[in-house]
CSV table of C-alpha atoms and ligand atoms in Angstrom, one decimal:
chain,number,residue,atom,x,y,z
A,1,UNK,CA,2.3,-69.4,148.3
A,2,UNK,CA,5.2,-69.6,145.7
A,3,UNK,CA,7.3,-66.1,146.6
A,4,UNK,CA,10.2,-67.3,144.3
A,5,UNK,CA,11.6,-65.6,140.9
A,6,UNK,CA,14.4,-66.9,139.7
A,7,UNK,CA,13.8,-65.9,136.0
A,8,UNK,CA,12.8,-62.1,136.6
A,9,UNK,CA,9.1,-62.9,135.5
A,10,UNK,CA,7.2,-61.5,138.7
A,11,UNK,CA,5.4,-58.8,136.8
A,12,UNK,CA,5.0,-60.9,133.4
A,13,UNK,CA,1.4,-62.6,132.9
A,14,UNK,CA,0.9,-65.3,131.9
A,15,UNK,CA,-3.0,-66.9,131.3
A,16,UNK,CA,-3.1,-70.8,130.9
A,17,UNK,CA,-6.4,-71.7,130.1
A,18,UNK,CA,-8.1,-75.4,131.2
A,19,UNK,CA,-5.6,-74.8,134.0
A,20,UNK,CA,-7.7,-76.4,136.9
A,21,UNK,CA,-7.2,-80.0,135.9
A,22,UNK,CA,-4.4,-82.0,134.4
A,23,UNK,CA,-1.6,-80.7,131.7
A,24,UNK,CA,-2.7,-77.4,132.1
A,25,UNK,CA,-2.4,-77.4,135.9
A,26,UNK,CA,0.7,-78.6,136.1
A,27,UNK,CA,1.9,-76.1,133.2
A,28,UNK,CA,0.5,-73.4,135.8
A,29,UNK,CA,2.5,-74.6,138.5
A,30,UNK,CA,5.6,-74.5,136.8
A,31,UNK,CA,4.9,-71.5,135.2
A,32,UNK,CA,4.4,-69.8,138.8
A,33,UNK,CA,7.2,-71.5,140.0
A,34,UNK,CA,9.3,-69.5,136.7
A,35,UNK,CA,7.8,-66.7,138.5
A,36,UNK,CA,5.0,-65.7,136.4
A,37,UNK,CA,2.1,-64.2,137.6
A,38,UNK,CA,-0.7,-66.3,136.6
A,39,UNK,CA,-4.2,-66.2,135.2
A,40,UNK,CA,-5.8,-69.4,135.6
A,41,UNK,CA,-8.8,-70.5,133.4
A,42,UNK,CA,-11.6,-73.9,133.3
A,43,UNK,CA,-14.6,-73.9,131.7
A,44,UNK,CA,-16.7,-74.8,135.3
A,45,UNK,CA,-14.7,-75.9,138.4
A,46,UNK,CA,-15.1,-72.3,140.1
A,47,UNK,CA,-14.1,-73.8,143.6
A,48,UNK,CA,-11.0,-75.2,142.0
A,49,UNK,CA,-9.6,-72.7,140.1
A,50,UNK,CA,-10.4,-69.9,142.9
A,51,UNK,CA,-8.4,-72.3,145.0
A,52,UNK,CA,-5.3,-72.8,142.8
A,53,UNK,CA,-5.7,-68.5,142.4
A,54,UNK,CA,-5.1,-68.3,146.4
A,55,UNK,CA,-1.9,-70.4,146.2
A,56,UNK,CA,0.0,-68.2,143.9
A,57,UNK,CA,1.0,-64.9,144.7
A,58,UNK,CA,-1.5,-62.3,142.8
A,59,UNK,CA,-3.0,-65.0,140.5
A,60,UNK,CA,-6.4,-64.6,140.0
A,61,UNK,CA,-9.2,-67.2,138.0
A,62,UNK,CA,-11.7,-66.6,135.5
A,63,UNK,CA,-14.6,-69.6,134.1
A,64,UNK,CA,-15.4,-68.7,130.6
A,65,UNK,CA,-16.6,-71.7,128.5
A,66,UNK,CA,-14.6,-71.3,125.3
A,67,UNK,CA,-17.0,-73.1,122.6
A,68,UNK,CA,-18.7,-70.0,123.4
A,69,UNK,CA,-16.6,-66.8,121.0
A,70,UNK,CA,-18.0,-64.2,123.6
A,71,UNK,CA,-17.5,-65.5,126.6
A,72,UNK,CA,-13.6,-66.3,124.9
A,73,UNK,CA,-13.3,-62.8,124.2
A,74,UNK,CA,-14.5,-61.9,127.8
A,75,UNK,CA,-12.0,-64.5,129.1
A,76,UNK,CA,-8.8,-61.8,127.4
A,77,UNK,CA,-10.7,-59.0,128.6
A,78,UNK,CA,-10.9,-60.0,131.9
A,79,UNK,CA,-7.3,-61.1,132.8
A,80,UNK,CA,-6.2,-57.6,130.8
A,81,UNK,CA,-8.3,-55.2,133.6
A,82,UNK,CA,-7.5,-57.8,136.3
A,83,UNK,CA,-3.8,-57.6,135.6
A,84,UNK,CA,-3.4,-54.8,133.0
A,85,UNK,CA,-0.8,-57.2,130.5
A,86,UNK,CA,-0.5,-60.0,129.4
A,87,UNK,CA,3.1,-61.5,128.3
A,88,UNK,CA,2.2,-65.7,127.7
A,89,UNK,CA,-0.7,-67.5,126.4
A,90,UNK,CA,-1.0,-71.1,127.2
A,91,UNK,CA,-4.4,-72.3,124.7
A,92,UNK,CA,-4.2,-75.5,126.6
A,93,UNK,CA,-7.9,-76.2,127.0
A,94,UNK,CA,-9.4,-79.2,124.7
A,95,UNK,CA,-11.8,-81.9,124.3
A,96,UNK,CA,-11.5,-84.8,122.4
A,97,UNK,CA,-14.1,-87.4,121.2
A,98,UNK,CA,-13.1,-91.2,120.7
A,99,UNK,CA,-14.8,-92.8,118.0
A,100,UNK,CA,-13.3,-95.4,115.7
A,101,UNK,CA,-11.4,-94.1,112.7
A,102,UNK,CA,-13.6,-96.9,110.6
A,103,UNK,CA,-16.9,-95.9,111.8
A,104,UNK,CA,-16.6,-92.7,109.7
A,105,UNK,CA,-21.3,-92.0,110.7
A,106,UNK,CA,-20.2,-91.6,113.8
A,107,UNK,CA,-17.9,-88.8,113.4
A,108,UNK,CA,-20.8,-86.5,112.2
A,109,UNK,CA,-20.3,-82.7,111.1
A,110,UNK,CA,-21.5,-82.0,115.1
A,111,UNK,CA,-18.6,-83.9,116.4
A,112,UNK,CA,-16.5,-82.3,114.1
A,113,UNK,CA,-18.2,-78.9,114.6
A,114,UNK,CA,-17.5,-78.9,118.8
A,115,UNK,CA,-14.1,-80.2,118.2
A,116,UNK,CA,-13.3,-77.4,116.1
A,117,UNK,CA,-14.7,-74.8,118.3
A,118,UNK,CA,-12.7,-75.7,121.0
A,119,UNK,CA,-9.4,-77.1,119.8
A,120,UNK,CA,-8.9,-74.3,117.0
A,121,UNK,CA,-11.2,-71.6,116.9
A,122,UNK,CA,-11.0,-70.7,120.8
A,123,UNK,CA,-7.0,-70.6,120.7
A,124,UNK,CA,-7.7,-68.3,117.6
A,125,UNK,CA,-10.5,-66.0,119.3
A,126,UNK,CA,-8.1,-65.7,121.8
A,127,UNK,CA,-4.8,-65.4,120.3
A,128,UNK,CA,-6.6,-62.6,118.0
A,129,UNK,CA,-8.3,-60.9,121.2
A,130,UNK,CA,-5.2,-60.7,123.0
A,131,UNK,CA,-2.3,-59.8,120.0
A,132,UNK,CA,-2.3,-56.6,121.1
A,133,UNK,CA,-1.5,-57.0,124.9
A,134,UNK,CA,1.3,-59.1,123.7
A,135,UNK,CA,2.5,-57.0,121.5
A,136,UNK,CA,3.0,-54.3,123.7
A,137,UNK,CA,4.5,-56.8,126.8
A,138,UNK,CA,6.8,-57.8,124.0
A,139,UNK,CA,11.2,-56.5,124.0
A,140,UNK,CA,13.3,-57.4,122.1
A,141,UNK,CA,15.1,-59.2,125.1
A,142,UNK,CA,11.7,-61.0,125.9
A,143,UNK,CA,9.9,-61.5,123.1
A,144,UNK,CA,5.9,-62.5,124.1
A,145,UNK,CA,4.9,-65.8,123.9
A,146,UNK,CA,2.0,-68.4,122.4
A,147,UNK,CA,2.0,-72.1,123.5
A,148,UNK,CA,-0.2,-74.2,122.2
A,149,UNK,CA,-1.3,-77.8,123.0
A,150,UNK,CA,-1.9,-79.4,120.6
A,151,UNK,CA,-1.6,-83.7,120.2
A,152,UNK,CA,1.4,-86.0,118.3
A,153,UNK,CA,-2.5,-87.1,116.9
A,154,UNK,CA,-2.4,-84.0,114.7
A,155,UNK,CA,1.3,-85.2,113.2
A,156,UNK,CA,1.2,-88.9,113.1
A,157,UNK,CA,-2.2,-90.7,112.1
A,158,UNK,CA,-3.5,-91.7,114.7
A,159,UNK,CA,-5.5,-90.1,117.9
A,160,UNK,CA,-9.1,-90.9,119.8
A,161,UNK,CA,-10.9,-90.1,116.2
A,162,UNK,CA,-10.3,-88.6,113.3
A,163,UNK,CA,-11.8,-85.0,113.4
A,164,UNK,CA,-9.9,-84.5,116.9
A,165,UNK,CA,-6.2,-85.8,115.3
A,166,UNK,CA,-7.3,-83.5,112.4
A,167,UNK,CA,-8.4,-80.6,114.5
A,168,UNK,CA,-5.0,-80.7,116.0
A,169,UNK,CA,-3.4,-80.8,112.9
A,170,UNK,CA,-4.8,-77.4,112.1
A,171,UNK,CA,-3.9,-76.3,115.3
A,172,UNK,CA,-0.1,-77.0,114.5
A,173,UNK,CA,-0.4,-75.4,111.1
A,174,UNK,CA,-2.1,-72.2,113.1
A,175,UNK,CA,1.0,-72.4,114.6
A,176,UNK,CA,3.3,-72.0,112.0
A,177,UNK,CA,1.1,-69.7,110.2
A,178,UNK,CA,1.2,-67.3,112.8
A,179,UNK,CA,4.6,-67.7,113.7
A,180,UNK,CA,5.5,-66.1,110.5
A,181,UNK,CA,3.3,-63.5,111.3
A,182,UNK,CA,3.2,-62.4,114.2
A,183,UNK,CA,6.8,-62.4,114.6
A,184,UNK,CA,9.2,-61.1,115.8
A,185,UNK,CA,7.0,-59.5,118.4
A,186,UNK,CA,5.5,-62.7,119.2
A,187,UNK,CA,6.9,-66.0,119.2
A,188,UNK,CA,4.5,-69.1,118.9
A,189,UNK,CA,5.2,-73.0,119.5
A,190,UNK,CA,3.3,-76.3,119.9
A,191,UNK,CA,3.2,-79.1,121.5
A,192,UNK,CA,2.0,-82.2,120.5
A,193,UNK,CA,1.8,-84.8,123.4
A,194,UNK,CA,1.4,-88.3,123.3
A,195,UNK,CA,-0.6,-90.4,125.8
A,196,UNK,CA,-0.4,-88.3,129.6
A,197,UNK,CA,-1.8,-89.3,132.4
A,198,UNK,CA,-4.7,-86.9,133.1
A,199,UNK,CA,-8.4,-86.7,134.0
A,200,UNK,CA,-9.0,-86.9,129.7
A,201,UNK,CA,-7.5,-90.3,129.4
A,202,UNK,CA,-7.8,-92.4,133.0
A,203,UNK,CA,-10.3,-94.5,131.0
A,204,UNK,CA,-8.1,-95.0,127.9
A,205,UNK,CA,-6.5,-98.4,128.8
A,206,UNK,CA,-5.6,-99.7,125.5
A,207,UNK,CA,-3.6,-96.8,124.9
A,208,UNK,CA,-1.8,-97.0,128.2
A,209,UNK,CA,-0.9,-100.5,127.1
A,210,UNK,CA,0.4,-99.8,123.8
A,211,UNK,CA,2.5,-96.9,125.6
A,212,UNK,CA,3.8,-99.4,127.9
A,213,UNK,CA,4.6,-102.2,125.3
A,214,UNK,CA,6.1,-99.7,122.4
A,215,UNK,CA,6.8,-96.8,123.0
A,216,UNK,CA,10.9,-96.3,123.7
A,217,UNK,CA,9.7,-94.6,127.6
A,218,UNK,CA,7.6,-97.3,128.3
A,219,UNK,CA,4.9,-95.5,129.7
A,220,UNK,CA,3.1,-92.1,129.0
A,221,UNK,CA,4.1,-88.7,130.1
A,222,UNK,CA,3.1,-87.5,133.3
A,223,UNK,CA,1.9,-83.9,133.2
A,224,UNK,CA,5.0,-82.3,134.7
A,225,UNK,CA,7.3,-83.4,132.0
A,226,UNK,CA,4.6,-81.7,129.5
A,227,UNK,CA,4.8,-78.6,132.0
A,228,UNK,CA,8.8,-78.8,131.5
A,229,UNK,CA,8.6,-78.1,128.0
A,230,UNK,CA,6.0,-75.4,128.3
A,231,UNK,CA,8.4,-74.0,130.8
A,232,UNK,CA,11.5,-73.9,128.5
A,233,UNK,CA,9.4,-73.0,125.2
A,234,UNK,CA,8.0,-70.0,127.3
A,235,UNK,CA,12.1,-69.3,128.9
A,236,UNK,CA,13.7,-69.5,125.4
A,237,UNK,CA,14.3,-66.3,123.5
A,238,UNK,CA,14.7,-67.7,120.0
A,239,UNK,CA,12.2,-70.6,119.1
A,240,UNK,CA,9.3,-69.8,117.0
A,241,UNK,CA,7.4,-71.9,115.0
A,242,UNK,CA,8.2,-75.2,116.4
A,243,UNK,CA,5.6,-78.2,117.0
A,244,UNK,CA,7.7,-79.9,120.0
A,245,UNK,CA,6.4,-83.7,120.0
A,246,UNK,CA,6.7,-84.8,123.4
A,247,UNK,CA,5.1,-88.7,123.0
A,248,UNK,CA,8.4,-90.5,124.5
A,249,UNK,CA,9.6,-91.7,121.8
B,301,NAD,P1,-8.2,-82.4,131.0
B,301,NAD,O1,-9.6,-82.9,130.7
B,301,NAD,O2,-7.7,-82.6,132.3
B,301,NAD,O3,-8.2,-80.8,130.7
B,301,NAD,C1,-8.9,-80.2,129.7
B,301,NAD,C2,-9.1,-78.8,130.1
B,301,NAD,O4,-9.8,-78.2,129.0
B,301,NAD,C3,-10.0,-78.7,131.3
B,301,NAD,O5,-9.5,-77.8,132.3
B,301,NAD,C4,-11.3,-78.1,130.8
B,301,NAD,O6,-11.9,-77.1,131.7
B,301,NAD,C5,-10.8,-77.4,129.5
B,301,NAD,N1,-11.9,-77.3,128.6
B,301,NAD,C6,-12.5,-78.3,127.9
B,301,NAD,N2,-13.5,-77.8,127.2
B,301,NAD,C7,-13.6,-76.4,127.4
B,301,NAD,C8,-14.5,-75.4,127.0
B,301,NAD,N3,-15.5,-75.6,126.2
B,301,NAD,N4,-14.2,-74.2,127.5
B,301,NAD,C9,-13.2,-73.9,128.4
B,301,NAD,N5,-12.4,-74.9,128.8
B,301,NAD,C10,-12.6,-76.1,128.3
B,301,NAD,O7,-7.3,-83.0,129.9
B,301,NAD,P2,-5.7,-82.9,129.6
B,301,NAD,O8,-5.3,-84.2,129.1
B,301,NAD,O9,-5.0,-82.1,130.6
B,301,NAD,O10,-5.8,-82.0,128.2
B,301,NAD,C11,-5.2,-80.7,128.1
B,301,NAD,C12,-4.8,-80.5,126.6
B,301,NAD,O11,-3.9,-81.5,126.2
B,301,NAD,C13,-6.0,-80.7,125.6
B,301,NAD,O12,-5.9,-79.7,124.6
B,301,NAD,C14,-5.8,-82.1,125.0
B,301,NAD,O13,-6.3,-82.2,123.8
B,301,NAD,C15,-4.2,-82.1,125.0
B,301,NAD,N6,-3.7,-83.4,125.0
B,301,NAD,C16,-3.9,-84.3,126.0
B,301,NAD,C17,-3.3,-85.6,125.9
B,301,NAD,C18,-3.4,-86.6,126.9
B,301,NAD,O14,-3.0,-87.8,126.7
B,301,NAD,N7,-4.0,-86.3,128.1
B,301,NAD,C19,-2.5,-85.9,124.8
B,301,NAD,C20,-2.4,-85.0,123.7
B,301,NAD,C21,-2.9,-83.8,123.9
């Protein structure tokens, strides 16, 4: 049970969704140990995210499969009645495919169709369901917040196949759009990982070799360091608009 606050954020929500597993787990961590109050999110691992609910002081869990627009609209109405405000939005939750950029049959309009539903029309459902619980969290002190994870795929070309590295591209152009206008109410960020060691890419060992041989780190992020930034994005007062590329170099 995590009873610290050091940043003053005990009664500010924040919902991180696909936070049972991986980068959005340890984002939820941190973010409790900032002193959030947190709602934490997966598309099925009930036992899981009831069990990271009971660790943090008054977080509570809610499974809402977000290809799914009603269940992502249930997903903001839920954590609003369970917590009545919500001051952070973590749209962390994603899938990727891997299919050979060459082997352009195999990246069919259903690939691209499921990537899109979850990488950029979820975060959107639920950016647009939940604008106005954010706009009234936000002060001018503390301005609200939108992080979104998006991939260094969506910048650079490169990524596990082309509609996921171009699904994140939109995903950082969302981000910029809506930093314009949602602000100043509402400030909204990326970022745009590299390789990280989580659950989506234990099997990817050609990219944990090219990591290790070029990249300046030597070796992909591990999901605290992605938390880190999703900690200072969320602490700063000032940054909007920014796609944060966090792929060591
Ligand atoms: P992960 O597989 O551990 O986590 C993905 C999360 O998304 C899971 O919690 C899952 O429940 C959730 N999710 C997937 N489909 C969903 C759906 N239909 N409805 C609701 N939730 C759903 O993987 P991760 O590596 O921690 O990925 C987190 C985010 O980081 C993703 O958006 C991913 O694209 C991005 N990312 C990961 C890497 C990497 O190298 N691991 C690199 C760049 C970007």
């Amino acid at each position: 049970m995590v009873l610290s606050d050091p940043e003053g954020n005990r009664n500010r929500v924040a919902l991180v969704t696909g936070s049972t597993s991986g980068i959005g787990k340890a984002i939820a961590e941190k973010l409790a140990s900032d002193g959030f109050t947190i709602a934490d999110h997966s598309r099925s691992s009930v036992d899981e995210g009831n069990s990271l609910a009971t660790s943090h002081l008054n977080a509570t869990y809610t499974q809402a499969d977000l290809s799914d627009q009603e269940q992502a609209k249930y997903l903001i109405a839920e954590v609003l009645s369970k917590h009545g405000r919500l001051d952070v939005l973590v749209n962390n939750a994603g899938i990727n495919a891997l299919i050979p950029h060459g082997e352009l049959k195999e990246a069919s309009p259903d690939v691209w169709r499921k990537l899109y539903e979850v990488n950029v029309i979820a975060p959107w459902v639920l950016i647009s369901e939940s604008e106005q619980a954010l706009r009234e969290a936000s002060n001018k002190n503390q301005p609200s917040c939108i992080v979104n994870i998006s991939s260094h795929a969506g910048v650079r070309p490169k990524g596990g196949s082309i509609p996921y590295a171009a699904s994140k591209a939109a995903l950082n152009h969302v981000t910029k759009l809506l930093a314009l206008s949602l602000s100043p109410a509402i400030r909204v960020n990326a970022i745009a990982p590299g390789l990280v060691d989580t659950p989506m890419t234990e099997s990817r060992t050609a990219a944990q070799e090219l990591w290790k041989d070029k990249s300046p780190m030597g070796r992909g992020a591990k999901p605290d360091e992605i938390a880190h930034t999703a900690s200072m994005l969320v602490s700063s007062s000032y940054l909007t608009g920014e796609i944060i590329l966090s792929d060591g170099g």
